[in-house]
mmCIF file of C-alpha atoms in Angstrom:
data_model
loop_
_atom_site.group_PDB
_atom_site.id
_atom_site.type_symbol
_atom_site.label_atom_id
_atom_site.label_comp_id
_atom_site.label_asym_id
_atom_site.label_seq_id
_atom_site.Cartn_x
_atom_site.Cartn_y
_atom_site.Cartn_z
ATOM 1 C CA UNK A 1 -8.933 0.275 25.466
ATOM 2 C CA UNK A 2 -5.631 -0.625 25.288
ATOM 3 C CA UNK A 3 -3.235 0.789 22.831
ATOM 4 C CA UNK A 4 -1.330 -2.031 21.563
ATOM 5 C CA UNK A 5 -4.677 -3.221 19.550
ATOM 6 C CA UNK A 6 -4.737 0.293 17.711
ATOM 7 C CA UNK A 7 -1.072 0.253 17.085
ATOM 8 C CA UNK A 8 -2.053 -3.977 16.089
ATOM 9 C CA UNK A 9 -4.756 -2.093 13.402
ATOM 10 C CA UNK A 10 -2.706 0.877 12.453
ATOM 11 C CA UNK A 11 -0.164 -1.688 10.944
ATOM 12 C CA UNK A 12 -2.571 -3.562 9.506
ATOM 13 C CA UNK A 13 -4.244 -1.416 7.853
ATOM 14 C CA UNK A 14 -0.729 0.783 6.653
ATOM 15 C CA UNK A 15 1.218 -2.775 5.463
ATOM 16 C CA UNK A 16 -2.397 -4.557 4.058
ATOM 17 C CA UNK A 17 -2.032 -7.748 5.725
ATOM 18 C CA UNK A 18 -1.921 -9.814 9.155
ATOM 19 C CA UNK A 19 1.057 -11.590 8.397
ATOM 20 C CA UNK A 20 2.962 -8.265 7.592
ATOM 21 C CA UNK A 21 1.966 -6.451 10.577
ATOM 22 C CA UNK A 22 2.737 -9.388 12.701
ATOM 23 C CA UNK A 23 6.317 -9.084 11.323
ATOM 24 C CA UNK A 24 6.291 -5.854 11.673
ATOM 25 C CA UNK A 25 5.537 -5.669 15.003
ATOM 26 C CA UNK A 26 7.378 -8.895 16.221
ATOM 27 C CA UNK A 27 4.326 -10.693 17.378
ATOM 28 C CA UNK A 28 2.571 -13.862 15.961
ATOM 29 C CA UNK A 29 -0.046 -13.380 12.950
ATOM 30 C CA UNK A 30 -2.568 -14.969 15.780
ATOM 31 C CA UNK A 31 -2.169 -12.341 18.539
ATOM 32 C CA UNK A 32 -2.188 -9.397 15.769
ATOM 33 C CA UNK A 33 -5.965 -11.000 14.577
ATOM 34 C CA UNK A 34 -6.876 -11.511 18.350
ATOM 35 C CA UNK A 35 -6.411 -7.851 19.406
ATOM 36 C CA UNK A 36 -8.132 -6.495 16.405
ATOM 37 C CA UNK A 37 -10.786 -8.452 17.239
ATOM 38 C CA UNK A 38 -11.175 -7.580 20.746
ATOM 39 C CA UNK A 39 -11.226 -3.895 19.212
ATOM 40 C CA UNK A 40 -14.001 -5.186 16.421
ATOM 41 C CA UNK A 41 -15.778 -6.615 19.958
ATOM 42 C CA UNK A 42 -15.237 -3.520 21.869
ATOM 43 C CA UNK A 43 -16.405 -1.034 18.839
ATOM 44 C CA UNK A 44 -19.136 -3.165 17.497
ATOM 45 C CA UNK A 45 -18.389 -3.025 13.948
ATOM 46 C CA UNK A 46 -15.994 -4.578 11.612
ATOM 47 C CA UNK A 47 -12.757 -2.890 11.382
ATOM 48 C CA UNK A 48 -10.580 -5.320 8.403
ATOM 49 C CA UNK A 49 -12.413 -7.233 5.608
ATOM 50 C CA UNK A 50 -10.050 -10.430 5.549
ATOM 51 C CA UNK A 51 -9.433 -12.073 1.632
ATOM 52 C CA UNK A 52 -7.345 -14.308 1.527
ATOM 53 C CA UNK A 53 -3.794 -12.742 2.608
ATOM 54 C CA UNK A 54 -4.884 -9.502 2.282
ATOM 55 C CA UNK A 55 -6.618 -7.492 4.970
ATOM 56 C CA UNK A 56 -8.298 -3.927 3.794
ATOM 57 C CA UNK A 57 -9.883 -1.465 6.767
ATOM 58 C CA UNK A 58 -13.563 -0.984 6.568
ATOM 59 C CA UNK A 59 -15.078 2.569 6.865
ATOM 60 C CA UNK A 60 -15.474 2.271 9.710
ATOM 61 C CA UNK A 61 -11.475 1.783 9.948
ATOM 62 C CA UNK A 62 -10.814 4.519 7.994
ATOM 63 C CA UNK A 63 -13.154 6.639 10.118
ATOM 64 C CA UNK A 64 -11.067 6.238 13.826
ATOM 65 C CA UNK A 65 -7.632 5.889 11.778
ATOM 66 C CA UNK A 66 -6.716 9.235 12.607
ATOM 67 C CA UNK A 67 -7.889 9.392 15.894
ATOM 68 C CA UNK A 68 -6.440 5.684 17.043
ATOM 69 C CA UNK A 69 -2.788 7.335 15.203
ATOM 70 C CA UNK A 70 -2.994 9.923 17.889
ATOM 71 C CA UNK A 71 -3.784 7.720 20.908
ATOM 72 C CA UNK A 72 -0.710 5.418 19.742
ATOM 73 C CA UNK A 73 1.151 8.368 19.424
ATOM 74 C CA UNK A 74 0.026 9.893 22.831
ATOM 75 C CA UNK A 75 0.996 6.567 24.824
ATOM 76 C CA UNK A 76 4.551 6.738 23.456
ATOM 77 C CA UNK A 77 5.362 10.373 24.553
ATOM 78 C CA UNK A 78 3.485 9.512 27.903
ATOM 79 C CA UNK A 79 6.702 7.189 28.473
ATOM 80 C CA UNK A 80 9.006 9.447 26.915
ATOM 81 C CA UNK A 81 7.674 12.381 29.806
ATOM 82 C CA UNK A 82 8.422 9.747 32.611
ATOM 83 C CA UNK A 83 11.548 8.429 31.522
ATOM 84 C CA UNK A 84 12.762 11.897 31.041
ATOM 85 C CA UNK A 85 16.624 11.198 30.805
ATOM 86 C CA UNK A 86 15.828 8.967 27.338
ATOM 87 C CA UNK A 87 13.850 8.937 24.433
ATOM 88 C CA UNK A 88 11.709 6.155 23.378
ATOM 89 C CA UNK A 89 9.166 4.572 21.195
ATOM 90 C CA UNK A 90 8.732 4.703 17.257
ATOM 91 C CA UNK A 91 9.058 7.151 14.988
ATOM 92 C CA UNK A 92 7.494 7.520 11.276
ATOM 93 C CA UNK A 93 9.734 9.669 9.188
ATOM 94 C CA UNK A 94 9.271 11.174 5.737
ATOM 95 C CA UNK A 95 12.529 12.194 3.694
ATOM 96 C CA UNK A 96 13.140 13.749 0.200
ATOM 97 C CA UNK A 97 15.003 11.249 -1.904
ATOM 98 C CA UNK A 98 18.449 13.380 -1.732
ATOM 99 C CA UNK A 99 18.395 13.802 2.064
ATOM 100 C CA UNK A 100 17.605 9.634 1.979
ATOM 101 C CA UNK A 101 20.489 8.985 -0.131
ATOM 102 C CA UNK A 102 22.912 11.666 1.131
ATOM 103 C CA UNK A 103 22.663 12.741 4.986
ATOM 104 C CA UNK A 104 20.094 10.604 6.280
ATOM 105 C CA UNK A 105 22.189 7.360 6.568
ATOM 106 C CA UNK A 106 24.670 8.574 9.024
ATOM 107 C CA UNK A 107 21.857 10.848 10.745
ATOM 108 C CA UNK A 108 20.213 8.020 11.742
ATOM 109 C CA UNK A 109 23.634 6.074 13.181
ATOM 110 C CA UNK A 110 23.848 9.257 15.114
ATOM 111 C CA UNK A 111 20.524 9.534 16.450
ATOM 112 C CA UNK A 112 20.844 5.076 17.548
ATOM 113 C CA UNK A 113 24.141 6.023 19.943
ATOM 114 C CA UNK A 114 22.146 9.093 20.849
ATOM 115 C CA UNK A 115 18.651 7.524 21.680
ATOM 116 C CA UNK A 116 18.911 3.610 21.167
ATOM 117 C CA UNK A 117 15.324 3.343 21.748
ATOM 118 C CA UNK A 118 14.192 5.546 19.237
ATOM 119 C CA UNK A 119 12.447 3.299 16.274
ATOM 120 C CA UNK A 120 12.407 5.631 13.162
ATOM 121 C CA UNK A 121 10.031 4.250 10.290
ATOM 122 C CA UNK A 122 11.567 6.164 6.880
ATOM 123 C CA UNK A 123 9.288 7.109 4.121
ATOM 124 C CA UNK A 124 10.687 8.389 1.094
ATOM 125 C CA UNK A 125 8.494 10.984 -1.075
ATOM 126 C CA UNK A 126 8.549 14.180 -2.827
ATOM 127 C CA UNK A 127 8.122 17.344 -1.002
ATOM 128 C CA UNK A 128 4.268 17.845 -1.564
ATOM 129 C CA UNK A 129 3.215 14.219 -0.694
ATOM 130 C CA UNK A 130 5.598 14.468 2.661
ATOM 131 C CA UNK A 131 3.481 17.311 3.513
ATOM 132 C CA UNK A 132 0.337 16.122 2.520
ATOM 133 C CA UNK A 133 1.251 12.784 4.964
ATOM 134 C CA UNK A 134 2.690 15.074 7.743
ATOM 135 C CA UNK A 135 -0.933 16.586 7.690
ATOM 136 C CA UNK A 136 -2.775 13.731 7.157
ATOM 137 C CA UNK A 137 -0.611 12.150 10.549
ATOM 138 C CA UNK A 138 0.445 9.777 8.505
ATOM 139 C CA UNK A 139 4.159 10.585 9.378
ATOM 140 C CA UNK A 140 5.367 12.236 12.298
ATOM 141 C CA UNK A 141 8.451 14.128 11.088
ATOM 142 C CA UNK A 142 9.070 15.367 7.464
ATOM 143 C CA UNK A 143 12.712 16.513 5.753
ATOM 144 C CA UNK A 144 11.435 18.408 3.141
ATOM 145 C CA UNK A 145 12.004 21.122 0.808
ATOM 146 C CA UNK A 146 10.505 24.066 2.413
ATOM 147 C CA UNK A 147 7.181 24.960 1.089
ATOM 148 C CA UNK A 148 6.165 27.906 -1.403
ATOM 149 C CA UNK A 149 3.440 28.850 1.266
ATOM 150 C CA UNK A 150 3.390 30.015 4.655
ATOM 151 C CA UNK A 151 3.301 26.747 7.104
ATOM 152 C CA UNK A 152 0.599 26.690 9.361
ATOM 153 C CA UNK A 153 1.943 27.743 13.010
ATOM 154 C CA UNK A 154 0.220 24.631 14.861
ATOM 155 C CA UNK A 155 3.278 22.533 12.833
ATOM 156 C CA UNK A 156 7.049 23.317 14.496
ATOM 157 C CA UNK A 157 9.715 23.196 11.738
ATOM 158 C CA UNK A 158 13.370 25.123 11.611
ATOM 159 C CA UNK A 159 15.708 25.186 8.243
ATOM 160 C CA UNK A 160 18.493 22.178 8.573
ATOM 161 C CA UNK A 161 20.265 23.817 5.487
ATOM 162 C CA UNK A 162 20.116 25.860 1.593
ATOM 163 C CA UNK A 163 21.264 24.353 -1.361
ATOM 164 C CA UNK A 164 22.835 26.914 -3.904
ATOM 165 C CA UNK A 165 21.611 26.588 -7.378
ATOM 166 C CA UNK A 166 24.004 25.296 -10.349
ATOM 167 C CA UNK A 167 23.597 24.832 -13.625
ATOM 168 C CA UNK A 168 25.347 21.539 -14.259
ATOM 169 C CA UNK A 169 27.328 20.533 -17.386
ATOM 170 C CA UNK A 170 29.140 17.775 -19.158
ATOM 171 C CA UNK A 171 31.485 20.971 -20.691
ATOM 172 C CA UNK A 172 34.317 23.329 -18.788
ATOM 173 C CA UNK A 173 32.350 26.258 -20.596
ATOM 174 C CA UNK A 174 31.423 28.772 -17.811
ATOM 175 C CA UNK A 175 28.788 30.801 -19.264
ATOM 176 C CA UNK A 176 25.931 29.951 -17.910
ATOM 177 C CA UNK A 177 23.228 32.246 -19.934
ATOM 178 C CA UNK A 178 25.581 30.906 -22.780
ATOM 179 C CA UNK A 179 25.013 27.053 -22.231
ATOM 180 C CA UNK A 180 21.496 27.645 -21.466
ATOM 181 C CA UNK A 181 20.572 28.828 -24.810
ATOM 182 C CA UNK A 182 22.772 26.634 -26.695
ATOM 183 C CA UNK A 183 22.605 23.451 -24.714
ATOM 184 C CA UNK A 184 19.490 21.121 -24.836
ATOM 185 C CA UNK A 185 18.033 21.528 -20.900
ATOM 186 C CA UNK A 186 16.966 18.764 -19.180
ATOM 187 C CA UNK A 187 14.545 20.610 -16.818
ATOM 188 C CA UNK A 188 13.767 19.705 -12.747
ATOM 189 C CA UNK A 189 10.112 19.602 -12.835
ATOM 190 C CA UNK A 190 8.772 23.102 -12.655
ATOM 191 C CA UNK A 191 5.663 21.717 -10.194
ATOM 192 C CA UNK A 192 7.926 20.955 -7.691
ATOM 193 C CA UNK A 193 8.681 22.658 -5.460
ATOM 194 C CA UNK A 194 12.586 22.705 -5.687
ATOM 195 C CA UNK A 195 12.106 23.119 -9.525
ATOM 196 C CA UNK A 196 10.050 26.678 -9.150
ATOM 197 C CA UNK A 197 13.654 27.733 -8.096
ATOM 198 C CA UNK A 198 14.837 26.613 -11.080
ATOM 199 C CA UNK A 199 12.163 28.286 -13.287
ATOM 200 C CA UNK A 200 12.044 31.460 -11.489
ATOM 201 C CA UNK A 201 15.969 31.595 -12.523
ATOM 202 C CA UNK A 202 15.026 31.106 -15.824
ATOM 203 C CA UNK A 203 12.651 33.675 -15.516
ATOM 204 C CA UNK A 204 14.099 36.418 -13.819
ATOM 205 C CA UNK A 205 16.794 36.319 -17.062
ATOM 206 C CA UNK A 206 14.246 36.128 -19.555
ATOM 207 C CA UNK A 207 15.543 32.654 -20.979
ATOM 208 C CA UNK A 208 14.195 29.953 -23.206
ATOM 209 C CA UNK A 209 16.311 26.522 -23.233
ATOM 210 C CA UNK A 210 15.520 24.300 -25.681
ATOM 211 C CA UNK A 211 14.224 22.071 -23.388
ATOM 212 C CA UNK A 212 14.574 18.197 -24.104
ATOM 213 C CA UNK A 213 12.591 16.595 -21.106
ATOM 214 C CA UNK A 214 11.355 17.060 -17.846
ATOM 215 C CA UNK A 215 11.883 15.172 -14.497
ATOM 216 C CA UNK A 216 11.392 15.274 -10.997
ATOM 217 C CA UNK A 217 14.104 13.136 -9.958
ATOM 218 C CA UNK A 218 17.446 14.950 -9.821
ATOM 219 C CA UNK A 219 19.601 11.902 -9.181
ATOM 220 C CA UNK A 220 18.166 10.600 -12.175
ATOM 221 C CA UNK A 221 18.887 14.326 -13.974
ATOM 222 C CA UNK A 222 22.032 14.240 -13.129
ATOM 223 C CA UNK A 223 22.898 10.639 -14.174
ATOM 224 C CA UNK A 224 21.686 12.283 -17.298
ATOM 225 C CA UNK A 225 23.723 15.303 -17.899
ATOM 226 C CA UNK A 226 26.620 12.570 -17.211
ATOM 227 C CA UNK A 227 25.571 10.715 -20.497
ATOM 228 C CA UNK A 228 26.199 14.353 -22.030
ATOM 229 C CA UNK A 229 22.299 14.305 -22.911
ATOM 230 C CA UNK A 230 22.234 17.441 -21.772
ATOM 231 C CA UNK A 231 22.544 20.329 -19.114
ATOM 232 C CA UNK A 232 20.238 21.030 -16.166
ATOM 233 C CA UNK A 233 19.691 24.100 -13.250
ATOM 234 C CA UNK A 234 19.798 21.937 -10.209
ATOM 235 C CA UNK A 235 19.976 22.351 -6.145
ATOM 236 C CA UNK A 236 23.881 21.508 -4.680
ATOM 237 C CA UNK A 237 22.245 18.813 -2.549
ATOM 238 C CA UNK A 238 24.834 16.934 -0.471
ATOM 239 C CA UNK A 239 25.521 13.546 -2.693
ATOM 240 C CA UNK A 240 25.847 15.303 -6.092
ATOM 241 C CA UNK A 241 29.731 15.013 -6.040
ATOM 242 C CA UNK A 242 29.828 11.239 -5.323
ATOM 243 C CA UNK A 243 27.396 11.195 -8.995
ATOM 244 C CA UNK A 244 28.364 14.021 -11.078
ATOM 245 C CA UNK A 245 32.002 12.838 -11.436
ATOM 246 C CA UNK A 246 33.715 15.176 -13.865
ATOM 247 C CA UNK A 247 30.712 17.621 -14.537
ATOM 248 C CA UNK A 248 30.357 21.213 -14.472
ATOM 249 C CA UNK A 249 28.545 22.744 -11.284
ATOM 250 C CA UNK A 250 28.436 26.630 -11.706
ATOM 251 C CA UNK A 251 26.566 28.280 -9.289
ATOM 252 C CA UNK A 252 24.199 30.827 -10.505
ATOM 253 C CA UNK A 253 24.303 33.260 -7.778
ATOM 254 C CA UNK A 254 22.204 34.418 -4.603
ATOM 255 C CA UNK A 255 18.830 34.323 -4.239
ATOM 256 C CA UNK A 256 17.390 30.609 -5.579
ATOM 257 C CA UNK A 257 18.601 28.390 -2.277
ATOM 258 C CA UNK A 258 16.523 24.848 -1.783
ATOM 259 C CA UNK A 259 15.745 25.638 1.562
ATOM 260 C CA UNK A 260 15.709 22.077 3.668
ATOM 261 C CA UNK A 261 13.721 21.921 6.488
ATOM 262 C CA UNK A 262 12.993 19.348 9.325
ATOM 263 C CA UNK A 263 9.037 19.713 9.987
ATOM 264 C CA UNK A 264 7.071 18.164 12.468
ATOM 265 C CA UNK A 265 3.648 17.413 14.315
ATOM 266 C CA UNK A 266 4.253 18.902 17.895
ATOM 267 C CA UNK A 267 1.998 16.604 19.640
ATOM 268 C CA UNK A 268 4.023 13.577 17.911
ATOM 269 C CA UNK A 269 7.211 14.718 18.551
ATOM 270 C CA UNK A 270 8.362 16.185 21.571
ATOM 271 C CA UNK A 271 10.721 19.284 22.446
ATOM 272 C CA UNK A 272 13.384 17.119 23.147
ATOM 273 C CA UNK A 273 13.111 14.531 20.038
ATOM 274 C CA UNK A 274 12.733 17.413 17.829
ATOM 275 C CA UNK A 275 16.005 19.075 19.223
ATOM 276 C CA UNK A 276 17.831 15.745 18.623
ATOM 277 C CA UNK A 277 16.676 15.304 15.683
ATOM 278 C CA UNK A 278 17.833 18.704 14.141
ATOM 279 C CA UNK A 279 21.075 17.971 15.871
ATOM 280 C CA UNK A 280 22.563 15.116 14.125
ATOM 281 C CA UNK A 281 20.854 16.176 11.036
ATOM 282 C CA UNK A 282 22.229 19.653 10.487
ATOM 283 C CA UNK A 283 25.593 18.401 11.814
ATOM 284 C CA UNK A 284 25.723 15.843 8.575
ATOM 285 C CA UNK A 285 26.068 18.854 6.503
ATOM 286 C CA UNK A 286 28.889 19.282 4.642
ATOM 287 C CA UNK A 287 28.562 22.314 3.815
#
């Protein structure tokens, strides 16, 4: 069986149409149908039910989805342990929205001088539904906010960085029990898993903002504590500077870091990849 038609169905089936996978793998829309069909041949069952432009996998796609990820997967890292000075093949990364916007970028310039061959795939996401696709193998690699649970030990993962909490203000006021209970709260979303810092602050000092809304997004929070709607408990990601021009940040003290982590699959990302990786991330951090 031969692994391009897998990797010709994986993308396929992940961009939901012929014509897009063809693009996305730089092939003709003809060759992409003709492999799947030598695997619909081969299998004896239909893998893509074809409307119009569209193309959705069967159950029968669904079913070996998993499995054919792996086999793609495997193939790559097969050339990777032969060509052992240089790293190779693609690369489907999930990132938190602040690591996308603030480190990420000139990660990834680092890691192309580094390993030129190396074809990352970013998927942005919140924490949760990175680690839901890490375990699903939709993704390979993950840059997450490290779990409130205890990660299973078949996944490898090491902290890239912690992110102090502040309570960030449109005011110079510096009491920060002060402006909580005077100040309408705009609050990071308390099911997240960044925001249970947040509330457990909250918590721990037995306080009650009058809260206004609630959001997950803390670019977007912060955009709105600029508008003086309000004031928020938020991480110190690396970024916030470049948005929170003239406001507030007062740190809260020890004890309620965002702990960052780089998470992966081991048997989709090797020893070496996964060393590189953490290397041009962590070094990215300015703090």
């Amino acid at each position: 069986m031969d692994s391009k038609a897998l990797a010709s169905l994986i993308s396929a089936i992940e961009c939901g149409s012929i014509a897009k996978a063809s693009r996305q793998q730089g092939i003709t829309a003809a060759a992409v149908s003709q492999r799947i069909q030598v695997l619909e041949e081969m299998l004896g069952t239909t893998l893509l039910n074809r409307m119009g432009h569209t193309a959705k996998p069967t159950d029968a796609a669904m079913a070996i989805l998993p499995r054919a990820r792996r086999i793609v997967r495997d193939v790559e890292l097969l050339r990777s342990d032969i060509q052992t000075n240089t790293l190779s093949g693609s690369m489907k990364m999930g990132s938190i929205s602040t690591v996308l916007t603030g480190i990420l970028p000139r990660a990834l310039l680092s890691l192309h001088h580094e390993a030129p061959d190396i074809r990352p795939q970013i998927t942005p996401g919140t924490s949760s539904a990175l680690y839901d696709a890490l375990v699903q193998e939709i993704i390979d690699v993950a840059i997450i906010v490290q779990p409130p649970f205890d990660i299973p030990k078949c996944y490898r993962w090491q902290q890239l960085y912690a992110e102090e909490l502040i309570l960030l203000s449109d005011t110079p006021e510096s009491n920060v029990s002060d402006l909580l209970q005077t100040r309408p709260y705009i609050r990071y979303a308390s099911g997240s898993w960044g925001g249970r810092l947040a509330q457990q602050y909250l918590d721990d000092n037995a306080l009650q903002p009058n809260q206004l809304l609630e959001l997950e997004g803390i670019e977007a929070i912060t955009l709105l504590v600029r508008e003086k709607m309000g004031i928020s408990l938020l991480p110190r990601w690396p970024g916030l500077s470049a948005i929170a021009t003239g406001l507030t940040q007062l740190p809260v003290g020890k004890g309620y870091e965002r702990n960052i982590i780089l998470m992966a699959r081991p048997e989709s990302v090797s020893d070496k990849l996964f060393r590189l990786l953490f290397s041009v991330l962590s070094s990215q951090y300015p703090g």
